[in-house]
Amino acid sequence: QQQVKQSPQSLIVQKGGISIINCAYENTAFDYFPWYQQFPGKGPALLIAIRPDVSEKKEGRFTISFNKSAKQFSLHIMDSQPGDSATYFCAASKGGYQKVTFGTGTKLQVIP
Amino acid sequence: SAVISQKPSRDICQRGTSLTIQCQVDSQVTMMFWYRQQPGQSLTLIATANQGSEATYESGFVIDKFPISRPNLTFSTLTVSNMSPEDSSIYLCSVWDRNYGYTFGSGTRLTVV
């Protein structure tokens, strides 16, 4: 299975709150899990990525949590800001340079 | 990360015609890819553009419909042939770099009427 399932489809969070997006995968050969942020009219931009040898990676307000046994990973956005309003895609690939399988996307809206 | 210039940024085309999209990268890259993103949807890989050889197409995409060229390590083109309204989508060029992972262009928004 090459699918990556992502939820929720949309999310509304108050400014200062925590945004949480979840993803699950089937293919145990995946070993690279990036998250992308996409603003309207732009291509996706790499936000943060993790490999399965660590359970958590943090960069600023963005944290990936990874559960290898459950084949799940999630993105947490702390202190969410209106500027974070965008569509977020989780993804997975083998080896990092192989073709990337994208999740279905989550449209995040952060309201003041 | 690599900087990608994609042209055109948008176009409106008549059904039955073809459109060629260009992707120019500011550095030599090994891996280049073409994706399709329908409005409000996720990204679907069309093909991997191989330098000096035929592109590798994903299931559901064929060379006759989406011919790809990659004459060198910084440039590729994707042609959408014999277009129909179902081809209306955003087409994205992407490259992979071992330091920065995948970088995407801003995309070409195609509308077929």
XYZ file of N, CA and C in Angstrom:
675
model
N 0.836 -1.189 0.000
C 0.000 0.000 0.000
C 0.873 1.241 0.000
N 0.602 2.157 -0.907
C 1.381 3.374 -0.985
C 0.667 4.557 -0.353
N -0.520 4.332 0.202
C -1.358 5.424 0.640
C -0.839 6.049 1.936
N -1.063 7.358 2.052
C -0.832 8.075 3.293
C -2.145 8.775 3.632
N -2.708 8.411 4.774
C -3.999 8.974 5.167
C -3.783 10.137 6.121
N -4.494 11.213 5.885
C -4.301 12.444 6.655
C -5.635 12.933 7.187
N -5.602 13.432 8.428
C -6.804 14.010 9.031
C -6.409 15.105 10.015
N -7.266 16.090 10.266
C -8.563 16.284 9.608
C -8.396 16.935 8.241
N -9.468 17.018 7.508
C -9.443 17.669 6.200
C -9.328 19.179 6.362
N -9.945 19.709 7.401
C -9.851 21.130 7.686
C -9.820 21.333 9.189
N -9.265 22.481 9.585
C -9.032 22.724 11.005
C -9.085 24.225 11.252
N -9.848 24.611 12.264
C -9.900 26.017 12.669
C -9.389 26.104 14.099
N -8.395 26.951 14.306
C -7.752 27.078 15.612
C -7.680 28.554 15.984
N -7.860 28.823 17.247
C -7.710 30.194 17.743
C -6.230 30.557 17.787
N -5.951 31.810 17.556
C -4.581 32.321 17.676
C -4.020 31.959 19.050
N -2.802 31.436 19.055
C -2.175 31.035 20.305
C -2.429 29.579 20.677
N -3.354 28.953 19.983
C -3.676 27.557 20.271
C -2.726 26.576 19.591
N -2.981 25.302 19.808
C -2.160 24.240 19.210
C -2.927 23.592 18.062
N -2.278 23.527 16.912
C -2.863 22.849 15.746
C -2.234 21.470 15.653
N -3.068 20.457 15.480
C -2.577 19.084 15.399
C -3.140 18.414 14.154
N -2.238 17.887 13.347
C -2.630 17.185 12.126
C -2.012 15.792 12.176
N -2.809 14.796 11.839
C -2.374 13.416 11.967
C -2.279 12.707 10.624
N -1.320 11.805 10.537
C -1.155 11.005 9.324
C -0.834 9.557 9.687
N -1.246 8.657 8.815
C -0.960 7.242 8.997
C -0.533 6.650 7.662
N 0.379 5.703 7.713
C 0.865 5.089 6.488
C 0.815 3.572 6.603
N 0.905 2.911 5.456
C 0.834 1.451 5.433
C 2.189 0.814 5.110
N 2.913 1.458 4.200
C 4.133 0.852 3.685
C 5.272 0.982 4.674
N 5.707 -0.129 5.252
C 6.773 -0.087 6.248
C 8.140 0.221 5.640
N 8.224 0.244 4.310
C 9.483 0.603 3.654
C 9.715 2.111 3.657
N 8.690 2.894 3.919
C 8.870 4.350 4.003
C 9.843 4.677 5.126
N 10.791 5.556 4.848
C 11.737 5.931 5.888
C 12.045 7.424 5.911
N 11.208 8.191 5.266
C 11.400 9.643 5.267
C 10.022 10.266 5.251
N 9.743 11.136 6.240
C 8.393 11.655 6.435
C 8.450 13.177 6.539
N 8.242 13.867 5.420
C 8.252 15.336 5.443
C 6.838 15.904 5.575
N 6.793 17.123 6.046
C 5.565 17.905 6.045
C 5.792 19.125 5.164
N 4.751 19.437 4.381
C 4.817 20.580 3.487
C 3.711 21.582 3.832
N 4.039 22.843 3.625
C 3.100 23.938 3.835
C 2.860 24.590 2.480
N 1.612 24.800 2.143
C 1.302 25.395 0.858
C 0.336 26.559 1.026
N 0.768 27.726 0.549
C -0.096 28.899 0.523
C -0.756 28.984 -0.855
N -1.924 29.624 -0.923
C -2.628 29.716 -2.222
C -1.738 30.318 -3.305
N -1.739 29.685 -4.468
C -0.964 30.183 -5.596
C 0.513 29.861 -5.540
N 0.920 29.099 -4.546
C 2.331 28.735 -4.401
C 2.491 27.227 -4.405
N 3.713 26.786 -4.704
C 3.998 25.371 -4.582
C 4.225 25.004 -3.119
N 4.132 23.729 -2.789
C 4.393 23.313 -1.400
C 5.837 23.609 -1.013
N 6.034 23.971 0.234
C 7.370 24.243 0.761
C 7.642 23.310 1.936
N 8.828 22.724 1.948
C 9.185 21.821 3.040
C 9.201 22.570 4.363
N 8.481 22.010 5.322
C 8.383 22.627 6.645
C 9.328 21.948 7.636
N 9.224 20.657 7.713
C 10.000 19.860 8.661
C 9.885 18.409 8.229
N 10.910 17.614 8.526
C 10.875 16.205 8.139
C 11.497 15.359 9.239
N 11.144 14.080 9.253
C 11.654 13.177 10.270
C 11.950 11.827 9.659
N 12.902 11.138 10.226
C 13.179 9.751 9.856
C 12.771 8.873 11.028
N 12.484 7.592 10.799
C 11.877 6.757 11.841
C 12.810 6.355 12.976
N 14.064 6.808 12.931
C 14.956 6.461 14.040
C 14.799 7.405 15.228
N 13.953 8.432 15.086
C 13.658 9.328 16.206
C 12.153 9.412 16.389
N 11.715 9.699 17.609
C 10.279 9.747 17.891
C 9.730 11.160 17.845
N 10.622 12.143 17.863
C 10.137 13.519 17.851
C 11.216 14.430 17.276
N 10.759 15.440 16.541
C 11.671 16.458 16.027
C 10.989 17.799 16.125
N 11.735 18.774 16.649
C 11.164 20.087 16.874
C 11.977 21.137 16.148
N 11.276 22.033 15.467
C 11.925 23.181 14.841
C 11.046 24.395 15.084
N 11.488 25.209 16.036
C 10.696 26.378 16.380
C 9.351 25.970 16.951
N 8.273 26.481 16.367
C 6.933 26.160 16.852
C 6.382 24.858 16.261
N 7.133 24.228 15.385
C 6.666 23.033 14.687
C 7.338 21.778 15.230
N 6.527 20.769 15.559
C 7.034 19.511 16.094
C 6.390 18.356 15.346
N 7.228 17.401 14.943
C 6.718 16.138 14.401
C 6.852 15.088 15.506
N 5.761 14.352 15.731
C 5.810 13.193 16.610
C 5.643 11.957 15.741
N 6.462 10.940 15.997
C 6.480 9.764 15.136
C 6.312 8.510 15.976
N 5.367 7.652 15.604
C 5.119 6.391 16.295
C 5.288 5.270 15.280
N 6.477 4.670 15.296
C 6.808 3.677 14.277
C 5.927 2.436 14.392
N 5.659 1.988 15.608
C 4.876 0.759 15.778
C 3.437 0.937 15.294
N 2.898 2.133 15.474
C 1.527 2.415 15.041
C 1.477 2.909 13.597
N 2.651 3.167 13.015
C 2.741 3.710 11.658
C 1.951 5.007 11.540
N 2.190 5.879 12.505
C 1.498 7.164 12.524
C 2.503 8.274 12.827
N 2.210 9.441 12.313
C 3.012 10.610 12.650
C 2.116 11.841 12.610
N 2.503 12.835 13.352
C 1.655 14.009 13.476
C 2.488 15.284 13.498
N 1.840 16.362 13.114
C 2.441 17.696 13.150
C 1.717 18.512 14.210
N 2.487 19.109 15.094
C 1.938 20.004 16.103
C 2.475 21.404 15.831
N 1.589 22.358 15.740
C 1.985 23.752 15.599
C 1.610 24.463 16.890
N 2.611 24.836 17.641
C 2.387 25.509 18.916
C 2.182 27.005 18.675
N 1.430 27.630 19.580
C 1.213 29.083 19.486
C 0.835 29.462 18.047
N -0.179 28.832 17.530
C -0.585 29.048 16.138
C -0.892 30.514 15.864
N -0.466 30.969 14.695
C -0.621 32.365 14.290
C -1.429 32.458 12.995
N -2.094 33.583 12.769
C -2.847 33.731 11.506
C -1.986 33.486 10.270
N -0.712 33.807 10.337
C 0.201 33.568 9.222
C 0.457 32.089 8.949
N 0.047 31.235 9.885
C 0.179 29.785 9.680
C -0.970 29.230 8.835
N -1.973 30.063 8.583
C -3.130 29.617 7.795
C -2.660 29.212 6.400
N -2.827 27.943 6.088
C -2.316 27.366 4.843
C -2.837 25.935 4.768
N -2.479 25.262 3.689
C -2.771 23.840 3.587
C -1.501 23.062 3.898
N -1.631 22.060 4.736
C -0.489 21.253 5.161
C -0.636 19.837 4.615
N 0.453 19.346 4.051
C 0.480 17.996 3.523
C 1.535 17.182 4.258
N 1.153 16.023 4.748
C 2.163 15.074 5.179
C 2.555 14.243 3.965
N 3.678 13.585 4.055
C 4.164 12.804 2.928
C 5.093 11.713 3.438
N 5.389 10.782 2.547
C 6.300 9.696 2.905
C 7.027 9.221 1.660
N 8.243 8.777 1.855
C 8.991 8.214 0.733
C 10.008 7.210 1.268
N 10.574 6.467 0.343
C 11.647 5.535 0.669
C 12.971 6.201 0.324
N 13.869 6.252 1.268
C 15.198 6.743 0.951
C 15.315 8.245 0.833
N 14.219 8.973 0.930
C 14.277 10.426 0.858
C 14.309 10.956 -0.547
N 14.907 10.229 -1.479
C 15.013 10.734 -2.833
C 14.095 9.987 -3.791
N 13.379 9.023 -3.276
C 12.414 8.319 -4.107
C 11.149 9.156 -4.207
N 10.253 8.745 -5.077
C 9.019 9.501 -5.268
C 8.278 9.619 -3.946
N 7.658 10.758 -3.771
C 6.982 11.074 -2.527
C 5.491 10.795 -2.672
N 4.917 10.146 -1.685
C 3.475 9.939 -1.620
C 2.908 10.946 -0.644
N 1.957 11.738 -1.115
C 1.398 12.806 -0.296
C 0.089 12.387 0.360
N -0.150 12.927 1.538
C -1.452 12.826 2.162
C -2.443 13.734 1.448
N -3.664 13.709 1.900
C -4.746 14.420 1.219
C -4.817 15.900 1.559
N -4.062 16.328 2.558
C -3.998 17.747 2.888
C -4.961 18.153 3.993
N -4.535 19.142 4.776
C -5.360 19.740 5.826
C -5.323 21.247 5.652
N -6.495 21.833 5.491
C -6.573 23.279 5.376
C -6.728 23.866 6.765
N -5.698 24.585 7.200
C -5.680 25.175 8.536
C -6.039 26.652 8.459
N -6.959 27.046 9.306
C -7.292 28.459 9.444
C -7.091 28.853 10.903
N -6.242 29.832 11.131
C -6.002 30.342 12.472
C -6.699 31.689 12.590
N -7.645 31.757 13.505
C -8.455 32.970 13.624
C -7.983 33.805 14.812
N -8.002 35.125 14.670
C -7.493 36.011 15.731
C -8.320 35.921 17.008
N 18.131 26.187 -0.607
C 17.525 25.195 -1.474
C 17.537 25.676 -2.925
N 17.299 24.776 -3.850
C 17.269 25.143 -5.258
C 16.121 26.111 -5.529
N 16.350 27.002 -6.481
C 15.305 27.936 -6.891
C 14.771 27.471 -8.240
N 13.467 27.315 -8.303
C 12.827 26.793 -9.517
C 11.987 27.882 -10.163
N 12.191 28.081 -11.450
C 11.359 28.997 -12.226
C 10.494 28.169 -13.155
N 9.198 28.364 -13.060
C 8.276 27.578 -13.861
C 7.467 28.539 -14.731
N 7.375 28.210 -16.014
C 6.629 29.050 -16.945
C 5.728 28.219 -17.837
N 4.531 28.689 -18.231
C 3.929 29.909 -17.704
C 3.349 29.696 -16.313
N 2.981 30.763 -15.653
C 2.380 30.607 -14.326
C 0.914 30.210 -14.444
N 0.296 30.609 -15.516
C -1.088 30.207 -15.764
C -1.391 30.340 -17.245
N -2.374 29.590 -17.701
C -2.789 29.688 -19.096
C -4.209 29.142 -19.234
N -4.898 29.702 -20.200
C -6.221 29.206 -20.578
C -6.106 28.702 -22.007
N -6.430 27.437 -22.215
C -6.204 26.809 -23.514
C -7.486 26.198 -24.055
N -7.537 26.130 -25.371
C -8.666 25.499 -26.037
C -8.499 23.983 -26.014
N -9.586 23.268 -25.878
C -9.518 21.812 -25.921
C -8.944 21.365 -27.255
N -8.197 20.287 -27.207
C -7.576 19.741 -28.416
C -6.193 20.291 -28.705
N -5.806 21.356 -28.007
C -4.474 21.917 -28.224
C -3.497 21.354 -27.200
N -2.242 21.767 -27.298
C -1.194 21.303 -26.386
C -0.519 22.495 -25.731
N -0.015 22.291 -24.538
C 0.714 23.328 -23.806
C 2.006 22.734 -23.273
N 3.100 23.441 -23.458
C 4.382 23.016 -22.917
C 4.760 23.898 -21.741
N 5.059 23.270 -20.626
C 5.427 23.958 -19.392
C 6.931 23.782 -19.196
N 7.588 24.874 -18.850
C 9.037 24.831 -18.665
C 9.405 24.915 -17.198
N 10.444 24.205 -16.844
C 10.969 24.218 -15.473
C 12.481 24.436 -15.536
N 12.924 25.555 -14.973
C 14.345 25.903 -14.962
C 14.826 25.964 -13.523
N 15.923 25.266 -13.233
C 16.475 25.235 -11.880
C 17.801 25.989 -11.865
N 18.098 26.650 -10.746
C 19.297 27.493 -10.699
C 20.562 26.700 -10.383
N 20.462 25.390 -10.226
C 21.627 24.552 -9.987
C 21.376 23.173 -10.579
N 22.439 22.441 -10.771
C 22.287 21.096 -11.334
C 21.674 20.164 -10.295
N 20.666 19.433 -10.692
C 19.988 18.510 -9.798
C 19.861 17.160 -10.477
N 19.927 16.129 -9.684
C 19.827 14.784 -10.238
C 18.381 14.414 -10.538
N 17.523 14.669 -9.560
C 16.149 14.198 -9.662
C 15.205 15.362 -9.940
N 14.408 15.232 -10.995
C 13.357 16.196 -11.293
C 12.054 15.443 -11.496
N 10.983 16.035 -11.022
C 9.688 15.372 -11.059
C 8.624 16.346 -11.553
N 7.556 15.782 -12.097
C 6.375 16.562 -12.454
C 5.174 16.014 -11.697
N 4.442 16.946 -11.071
C 3.261 16.587 -10.294
C 2.037 17.310 -10.865
N 0.880 16.761 -10.585
C -0.383 17.420 -10.891
C -1.142 17.606 -9.584
N -1.733 18.781 -9.432
C -2.541 19.058 -8.248
C -3.846 19.674 -8.702
N -4.923 18.940 -8.565
C -6.225 19.490 -8.912
C -6.678 20.396 -7.782
N -7.445 21.435 -8.091
C -7.797 22.455 -7.090
C -8.325 21.851 -5.797
N -7.719 22.238 -4.694
C -8.143 21.759 -3.396
C -7.788 20.316 -3.115
N -6.966 19.727 -3.958
C -6.632 18.318 -3.806
C -5.150 18.134 -3.487
N -4.773 16.897 -3.305
C -3.383 16.570 -3.022
C -2.569 16.525 -4.316
N -1.317 16.188 -4.196
C -0.414 16.133 -5.332
C -0.268 14.700 -5.814
N -0.294 14.540 -7.120
C -0.121 13.235 -7.739
C 1.084 13.279 -8.665
N 1.998 12.349 -8.496
C 3.190 12.302 -9.329
C 2.825 11.831 -10.731
N 3.233 12.626 -11.723
C 3.021 12.238 -13.113
C 4.189 11.369 -13.583
N 5.401 11.886 -13.389
C 6.573 11.181 -13.901
C 7.849 11.736 -13.297
N 8.883 10.934 -13.377
C 10.236 11.358 -13.038
C 10.944 11.696 -14.342
N 11.490 12.898 -14.420
C 12.190 13.327 -15.628
C 13.645 12.906 -15.532
N 14.073 12.040 -16.401
C 15.429 11.503 -16.375
C 16.281 12.217 -17.417
N 17.451 12.665 -16.996
C 18.335 13.373 -17.909
C 18.931 12.403 -18.917
N 18.720 12.680 -20.189
C 19.309 11.871 -21.238
C 18.577 10.589 -21.563
N 17.455 10.362 -20.931
C 16.680 9.158 -21.249
C 15.193 9.440 -21.065
N 14.381 8.473 -21.434
C 12.932 8.656 -21.363
C 12.468 8.797 -19.917
N 11.444 9.593 -19.732
C 10.887 9.777 -18.395
C 10.239 8.490 -17.898
N 10.152 8.380 -16.590
C 9.505 7.235 -15.951
C 8.126 7.670 -15.487
N 7.089 7.087 -16.055
C 5.709 7.519 -15.801
C 5.052 6.663 -14.725
N 4.194 7.313 -13.958
C 3.406 6.631 -12.943
C 2.164 6.023 -13.599
N 1.584 5.106 -12.861
C 0.374 4.451 -13.345
C -0.701 5.494 -13.633
N -1.306 5.392 -14.791
C -2.363 6.320 -15.178
C -1.886 7.471 -16.039
N -0.588 7.584 -16.212
C -0.019 8.653 -17.036
C 0.828 8.040 -18.149
N 0.659 8.535 -19.364
C 1.363 7.962 -20.499
C 2.115 9.032 -21.268
N 3.150 8.579 -21.950
C 4.044 9.488 -22.654
C 3.338 10.246 -23.767
N 2.395 9.606 -24.433
C 1.715 10.277 -25.538
C 0.919 11.483 -25.052
N 0.400 11.405 -23.853
C -0.404 12.475 -23.287
C 0.471 13.525 -22.588
N 1.527 13.066 -21.932
C 2.383 13.961 -21.153
C 3.856 13.770 -21.531
N 4.239 14.099 -22.750
C 5.649 13.959 -23.103
C 6.521 14.896 -22.277
N 7.657 14.381 -21.858
C 8.581 15.121 -20.995
C 9.958 15.120 -21.648
N 10.607 16.260 -21.588
C 11.996 16.324 -22.023
C 12.864 16.767 -20.867
N 14.114 16.312 -20.864
C 15.073 16.782 -19.876
C 16.444 16.756 -20.544
N 16.755 17.839 -21.247
C 17.991 17.859 -22.026
C 19.255 18.013 -21.186
N 19.130 18.561 -19.961
C 20.306 18.719 -19.099
C 19.872 18.674 -17.630
N 20.801 18.940 -16.731
C 20.529 18.780 -15.296
C 19.835 19.979 -14.661
N 19.498 21.001 -15.464
C 18.846 22.178 -14.889
C 17.522 22.511 -15.549
N 17.077 21.748 -16.528
C 15.908 22.139 -17.310
C 15.077 20.929 -17.700
N 13.755 21.131 -17.674
C 12.829 20.091 -18.118
C 11.567 20.747 -18.651
N 10.889 20.050 -19.537
C 9.585 20.505 -19.987
C 8.572 19.374 -19.883
N 7.343 19.775 -19.609
C 6.198 18.861 -19.606
C 5.195 19.408 -20.615
N 4.765 18.574 -21.530
C 3.722 18.971 -22.471
C 2.430 18.252 -22.123
N 1.349 19.001 -22.061
C 0.028 18.412 -21.890
C -0.612 18.417 -23.279
N -0.825 17.239 -23.835
C -1.224 17.118 -25.235
C -2.716 16.892 -25.386
N -3.243 17.354 -26.524
C -4.642 17.097 -26.870
C -5.539 17.316 -25.646
N -5.487 18.527 -25.132
C -6.108 18.815 -23.841
C -7.624 18.731 -23.861
N -8.157 18.320 -22.732
C -9.594 18.320 -22.475
C -9.837 19.044 -21.161
N -11.076 19.425 -20.866
C -11.344 20.120 -19.591
C -10.863 19.336 -18.372
N -10.801 18.003 -18.476
C -10.339 17.191 -17.344
C -8.853 17.420 -17.030
N -8.141 18.019 -17.951
C -6.721 18.328 -17.720
C -6.531 19.634 -16.957
N -7.613 20.353 -16.707
C -7.517 21.591 -15.935
C -6.994 21.258 -14.549
N -5.867 21.849 -14.206
C -5.201 21.477 -12.966
C -4.016 22.411 -12.759
N -3.317 22.197 -11.662
C -2.046 22.880 -11.432
C -0.940 21.854 -11.654
N 0.027 22.209 -12.466
C 1.144 21.316 -12.760
C 2.396 21.884 -12.088
N 3.069 21.036 -11.334
C 4.201 21.466 -10.514
C 5.461 20.704 -10.872
N 6.530 21.447 -11.003
C 7.854 20.862 -11.176
C 8.491 20.744 -9.788
N 9.234 19.687 -9.564
C 9.886 19.486 -8.285
C 11.277 18.913 -8.508
N 12.202 19.283 -7.625
C 13.543 18.706 -7.688
C 13.900 18.191 -6.308
N 14.828 17.253 -6.281
C 15.294 16.717 -5.002
C 16.759 17.024 -4.820
N 17.096 17.498 -3.620
C 18.477 17.781 -3.241
C 18.733 17.096 -1.904
N 19.891 16.458 -1.756
C 20.100 15.680 -0.533
C 20.163 16.539 0.714
N 20.451 17.830 0.551
C 20.520 18.711 1.724
C 19.164 19.311 2.079
N 18.336 19.560 1.069
C 17.098 20.292 1.306
C 15.843 19.486 1.000
N 16.036 18.225 0.579
C 14.859 17.444 0.242
C 14.231 17.946 -1.040
N 12.927 17.903 -1.102
C 12.205 18.311 -2.293
C 11.896 19.806 -2.270
N 12.081 20.442 -3.423
C 11.673 21.829 -3.626
C 10.705 21.851 -4.797
N 9.653 22.657 -4.653
C 8.643 22.756 -5.690
C 8.656 24.134 -6.329
N 8.338 24.161 -7.615
C 8.071 25.426 -8.270
C 6.708 25.948 -7.839
N 6.374 27.149 -8.294
C 5.097 27.754 -7.923
C 3.926 27.185 -8.717
N 4.236 26.412 -9.746
C 3.165 25.746 -10.460
C 2.654 26.500 -11.670
N 2.009 25.767 -12.541
C 1.322 26.322 -13.722
C -0.149 25.982 -13.596
N -0.965 27.010 -13.487
C -2.415 26.807 -13.363
C -3.012 26.764 -14.761
N -3.465 25.594 -15.157
C -4.001 25.378 -16.509
C -5.513 25.240 -16.471
N -6.158 26.017 -17.318
C -7.603 25.897 -17.507
C -7.860 25.559 -18.968
N -8.599 24.497 -19.203
C -8.928 24.074 -20.568
C -10.411 24.330 -20.810
N -10.682 25.090 -21.866
C -12.076 25.462 -22.146
C -12.545 24.861 -23.482
